[in-house]
PDB file of C-alpha atoms in Angstrom:
ATOM      1  CA  MET A  93    -225.000 -11.736  29.440  1.00  0.00           C
ATOM      2  CA  PHE A  94    -223.133 -13.039  26.380  1.00  0.00           C
ATOM      3  CA  ARG A  95    -222.861 -10.637  23.469  1.00  0.00           C
ATOM      4  CA  ARG A  96    -221.289 -11.223  20.064  1.00  0.00           C
ATOM      5  CA  GLN A  97    -220.611  -8.266  17.818  1.00  0.00           C
ATOM      6  CA  GLU A  98    -220.795  -8.415  14.036  1.00  0.00           C
ATOM      7  CA  LEU A  99    -219.621  -5.682  11.687  1.00  0.00           C
ATOM      8  CA  VAL A 100    -221.975  -5.409   8.704  1.00  0.00           C
ATOM      9  CA  ARG A 101    -219.642  -5.793   5.748  1.00  0.00           C
ATOM     10  CA  PHE A 102    -220.106  -5.136   2.048  1.00  0.00           C
ATOM     11  CA  GLN A 103    -220.422  -8.916   1.526  1.00  0.00           C
ATOM     12  CA  HIS A 104    -223.515  -8.945   3.779  1.00  0.00           C
ATOM     13  CA  CYS A 105    -225.443  -6.346   1.780  1.00  0.00           C
ATOM     14  CA  ASP A 106    -227.749  -6.558  -1.224  1.00  0.00           C
ATOM     15  CA  PRO A 107    -228.025  -3.946  -4.011  1.00  0.00           C
ATOM     16  CA  ALA A 108    -230.417  -1.932  -1.795  1.00  0.00           C
ATOM     17  CA  GLY A 109    -227.530  -1.410   0.649  1.00  0.00           C
ATOM     18  CA  ILE A 110    -229.046  -3.378   3.517  1.00  0.00           C
ATOM     19  CA  VAL A 111    -228.228  -6.777   4.997  1.00  0.00           C
ATOM     20  CA  PHE A 112    -229.474  -9.510   2.664  1.00  0.00           C
ATOM     21  CA  TYR A 113    -231.622 -11.677   4.922  1.00  0.00           C
ATOM     22  CA  PRO A 114    -229.795 -15.037   4.367  1.00  0.00           C
ATOM     23  CA  GLN A 115    -226.640 -13.370   5.692  1.00  0.00           C
ATOM     24  CA  TYR A 116    -228.367 -13.036   9.060  1.00  0.00           C
ATOM     25  CA  VAL A 117    -228.591 -16.836   9.262  1.00  0.00           C
ATOM     26  CA  GLU A 118    -224.794 -17.041   8.982  1.00  0.00           C
ATOM     27  CA  MET A 119    -224.491 -14.417  11.740  1.00  0.00           C
ATOM     28  CA  LEU A 120    -226.928 -16.340  13.948  1.00  0.00           C
ATOM     29  CA  ASN A 121    -224.995 -19.568  13.441  1.00  0.00           C
ATOM     30  CA  ALA A 122    -221.711 -17.868  14.384  1.00  0.00           C
ATOM     31  CA  THR A 123    -223.429 -16.534  17.507  1.00  0.00           C
ATOM     32  CA  VAL A 124    -224.591 -20.017  18.525  1.00  0.00           C
ATOM     33  CA  GLU A 125    -221.140 -21.481  17.888  1.00  0.00           C
ATOM     34  CA  ASP A 126    -219.351 -18.790  19.926  1.00  0.00           C
ATOM     35  CA  TRP A 127    -221.973 -19.003  22.686  1.00  0.00           C
ATOM     36  CA  PHE A 128    -221.457 -22.761  23.061  1.00  0.00           C
ATOM     37  CA  ALA A 129    -217.686 -22.315  23.323  1.00  0.00           C
ATOM     38  CA  GLU A 130    -217.672 -19.319  25.657  1.00  0.00           C
ATOM     39  CA  VAL A 131    -220.793 -19.800  27.790  1.00  0.00           C
ATOM     40  CA  VAL A 132    -221.920 -23.417  27.636  1.00  0.00           C
ATOM     41  CA  GLY A 133    -218.266 -24.437  27.860  1.00  0.00           C
ATOM     42  CA  THR A 134    -218.003 -26.818  24.903  1.00  0.00           C
ATOM     43  CA  SER A 135    -216.709 -25.788  21.484  1.00  0.00           C
ATOM     44  CA  PHE A 136    -218.185 -27.054  18.240  1.00  0.00           C
ATOM     45  CA  ALA A 137    -214.751 -28.578  17.488  1.00  0.00           C
ATOM     46  CA  GLU A 138    -215.070 -30.728  20.610  1.00  0.00           C
ATOM     47  CA  ILE A 139    -218.737 -31.477  19.991  1.00  0.00           C
ATOM     48  CA  HIS A 140    -218.161 -32.614  16.398  1.00  0.00           C
ATOM     49  CA  SER A 141    -214.684 -34.137  16.469  1.00  0.00           C
ATOM     50  CA  LYS A 142    -214.195 -35.544  19.947  1.00  0.00           C
ATOM     51  CA  ARG A 143    -217.754 -36.365  20.960  1.00  0.00           C
ATOM     52  CA  ARG A 144    -218.988 -37.305  17.448  1.00  0.00           C
ATOM     53  CA  THR A 145    -222.197 -35.367  17.974  1.00  0.00           C
ATOM     54  CA  ALA A 146    -223.719 -32.250  16.420  1.00  0.00           C
ATOM     55  CA  ILE A 147    -226.248 -29.573  17.261  1.00  0.00           C
ATOM     56  CA  PRO A 148    -228.248 -28.772  14.127  1.00  0.00           C
ATOM     57  CA  VAL A 149    -230.977 -26.159  14.012  1.00  0.00           C
ATOM     58  CA  VAL A 150    -234.253 -27.973  13.330  1.00  0.00           C
ATOM     59  CA  SER A 151    -236.525 -24.953  13.527  1.00  0.00           C
ATOM     60  CA  LEU A 152    -235.806 -21.301  12.793  1.00  0.00           C
ATOM     61  CA  SER A 153    -238.111 -18.303  12.882  1.00  0.00           C
ATOM     62  CA  ILE A 154    -236.875 -14.767  12.323  1.00  0.00           C
ATOM     63  CA  ASP A 155    -238.717 -11.479  12.683  1.00  0.00           C
ATOM     64  CA  PHE A 156    -236.921  -8.732  10.763  1.00  0.00           C
ATOM     65  CA  LEU A 157    -237.835  -5.544  12.612  1.00  0.00           C
ATOM     66  CA  GLN A 158    -235.511  -2.924  11.111  1.00  0.00           C
ATOM     67  CA  VAL A 159    -232.914  -2.834   8.351  1.00  0.00           C
ATOM     68  CA  SER A 160    -229.186  -2.953   9.029  1.00  0.00           C
ATOM     69  CA  ARG A 161    -226.678  -1.157   6.836  1.00  0.00           C
ATOM     70  CA  LEU A 162    -223.050  -1.364   5.782  1.00  0.00           C
ATOM     71  CA  GLY A 163    -220.645  -0.313   8.535  1.00  0.00           C
ATOM     72  CA  GLU A 164    -223.006  -0.848  11.467  1.00  0.00           C
ATOM     73  CA  ILE A 165    -221.926  -3.066  14.344  1.00  0.00           C
ATOM     74  CA  LEU A 166    -224.721  -5.322  15.565  1.00  0.00           C
ATOM     75  CA  ASP A 167    -224.882  -6.961  18.992  1.00  0.00           C
ATOM     76  CA  PHE A 168    -226.197 -10.540  18.974  1.00  0.00           C
ATOM     77  CA  THR A 169    -227.425 -11.740  22.380  1.00  0.00           C
ATOM     78  CA  PRO A 170    -228.753 -15.273  22.875  1.00  0.00           C
ATOM     79  CA  ALA A 171    -231.020 -16.332  25.729  1.00  0.00           C
ATOM     80  CA  VAL A 172    -232.183 -19.822  26.676  1.00  0.00           C
ATOM     81  CA  ASP A 173    -235.941 -20.180  26.484  1.00  0.00           C
ATOM     82  CA  ARG A 174    -236.252 -23.923  27.148  1.00  0.00           C
ATOM     83  CA  VAL A 175    -233.972 -26.900  27.717  1.00  0.00           C
ATOM     84  CA  GLY A 176    -235.340 -30.358  27.070  1.00  0.00           C
ATOM     85  CA  LYS A 177    -233.821 -33.808  27.214  1.00  0.00           C
ATOM     86  CA  THR A 178    -232.353 -33.637  23.675  1.00  0.00           C
ATOM     87  CA  SER A 179    -233.254 -30.154  22.436  1.00  0.00           C
ATOM     88  CA  ALA A 180    -233.150 -26.514  23.465  1.00  0.00           C
ATOM     89  CA  ASN A 181    -234.892 -23.335  22.345  1.00  0.00           C
ATOM     90  CA  LEU A 182    -232.945 -20.092  22.052  1.00  0.00           C
ATOM     91  CA  LEU A 183    -234.050 -16.535  21.470  1.00  0.00           C
ATOM     92  CA  ILE A 184    -231.412 -14.386  19.781  1.00  0.00           C
ATOM     93  CA  LYS A 185    -231.787 -10.643  19.358  1.00  0.00           C
ATOM     94  CA  ALA A 186    -229.645  -8.490  17.103  1.00  0.00           C
ATOM     95  CA  THR A 187    -229.539  -4.865  18.175  1.00  0.00           C
ATOM     96  CA  LEU A 188    -227.807  -1.608  17.420  1.00  0.00           C
ATOM     97  CA  ASP A 189    -227.850   0.499  20.554  1.00  0.00           C
ATOM     98  CA  ASP A 190    -231.457   0.100  21.735  1.00  0.00           C
ATOM     99  CA  ASP A 191    -232.907  -0.656  18.283  1.00  0.00           C
ATOM    100  CA  VAL A 192    -233.854  -4.307  17.836  1.00  0.00           C
ATOM    101  CA  ARG A 193    -233.046  -5.273  14.260  1.00  0.00           C
ATOM    102  CA  LEU A 194    -234.182  -8.886  14.439  1.00  0.00           C
ATOM    103  CA  GLU A 195    -235.465 -11.540  16.816  1.00  0.00           C
ATOM    104  CA  ALA A 196    -234.783 -15.171  16.020  1.00  0.00           C
ATOM    105  CA  ARG A 197    -236.166 -18.286  17.652  1.00  0.00           C
ATOM    106  CA  LEU A 198    -234.128 -21.447  17.160  1.00  0.00           C
ATOM    107  CA  THR A 199    -234.645 -25.035  18.192  1.00  0.00           C
ATOM    108  CA  LEU A 200    -231.406 -26.984  18.475  1.00  0.00           C
ATOM    109  CA  VAL A 201    -231.210 -30.759  18.780  1.00  0.00           C
ATOM    110  CA  HIS A 202    -228.244 -32.713  20.112  1.00  0.00           C
ATOM    111  CA  ILE A 203    -227.642 -35.660  17.749  1.00  0.00           C
ATOM    112  CA  SER A 204    -225.146 -38.458  17.180  1.00  0.00           C
ATOM    113  CA  LEU A 205    -223.016 -38.250  14.046  1.00  0.00           C
ATOM    114  CA  ASP A 206    -223.183 -42.045  13.792  1.00  0.00           C
ATOM    115  CA  ASP A 207    -226.918 -42.356  13.174  1.00  0.00           C
ATOM    116  CA  TYR A 208    -228.161 -38.719  13.222  1.00  0.00           C
ATOM    117  CA  ARG A 209    -230.664 -39.557  15.959  1.00  0.00           C
ATOM    118  CA  PRO A 210    -231.280 -37.320  18.993  1.00  0.00           C
ATOM    119  CA  ARG A 211    -229.077 -37.874  22.028  1.00  0.00           C
ATOM    120  CA  VAL A 212    -229.538 -36.684  25.591  1.00  0.00           C
ATOM    121  CA  TRP A 213    -227.554 -33.531  26.335  1.00  0.00           C
ATOM    122  CA  PRO A 214    -224.348 -34.240  28.259  1.00  0.00           C
ATOM    123  CA  ASP A 215    -224.911 -33.284  31.897  1.00  0.00           C
ATOM    124  CA  GLU A 216    -222.490 -30.343  31.891  1.00  0.00           C
ATOM    125  CA  MET A 217    -224.022 -28.802  28.752  1.00  0.00           C
ATOM    126  CA  ARG A 218    -227.608 -29.257  29.912  1.00  0.00           C
ATOM    127  CA  SER A 219    -226.752 -27.889  33.347  1.00  0.00           C
ATOM    128  CA  ALA A 220    -225.062 -24.785  31.866  1.00  0.00           C
ATOM    129  CA  MET A 221    -228.051 -24.085  29.609  1.00  0.00           C
ATOM    130  CA  ALA A 222    -230.557 -24.685  32.426  1.00  0.00           C
ATOM    131  CA  ASP A 223    -228.644 -22.274  34.685  1.00  0.00           C
ATOM    132  CA  LEU A 224    -228.771 -19.640  31.934  1.00  0.00           C
ATOM    133  CA  ARG A 225    -232.511 -20.154  31.524  1.00  0.00           C
ATOM    134  CA  HIS A 226    -233.059 -19.585  35.257  1.00  0.00           C
ATOM    135  CA  LEU A 227    -231.009 -16.376  35.123  1.00  0.00           C
ATOM    136  CA  ARG A 228    -233.130 -15.145  32.208  1.00  0.00           C
ATOM    137  CA  CYS A 229    -236.359 -15.928  34.070  1.00  0.00           C
ATOM    138  CA  GLU A 230    -235.140 -14.050  37.146  1.00  0.00           C
ATOM    139  CA  GLU A 231    -234.198 -11.035  35.018  1.00  0.00           C
ATOM    140  CA  GLN A 232    -237.624 -11.019  33.361  1.00  0.00           C
ATOM    141  CA  GLN A 233    -239.287 -11.067  36.772  1.00  0.00           C
ATOM    142  CA  GLY A 234    -237.149  -8.159  37.960  1.00  0.00           C
ATOM    143  CA  LYS A 235    -235.073 -10.177  40.396  1.00  0.00           C
ATOM    144  CA  PRO A 236    -231.335  -9.598  40.567  1.00  0.00           C
ATOM    145  CA  ALA A 237    -229.409 -12.158  38.554  1.00  0.00           C
TER     146      ALA A 237
END
């Protein structure tokens, strides 16, 4: 399972001393970018520069379950919920130990940078995401992954 750690810095916090909620969106985006490079196998640099495509978030829903404070190190773990022809749904949890701080649901769409219209996922990217979805389903059903 991919995990990205994020140290909660002073810059992330509001005057109440907790993470200011828009900062979580930056953390989620960094998680998606690192996940594509390390797990899906294609970096955003390649996606944007070489392939002339992009993967914008078109839908985002976040449940803030507990506050996070300065100095804590959060674990962000993405899981594939669905892979379509041009889009994918991810579930990302941010945790500290066993405490879930937030759950985010994102819909990503693969688009062309020439006309900003949806494009079919490249085979290798779609295949990697589909494989990850199957692993997640097996884990949820209690089967060994």
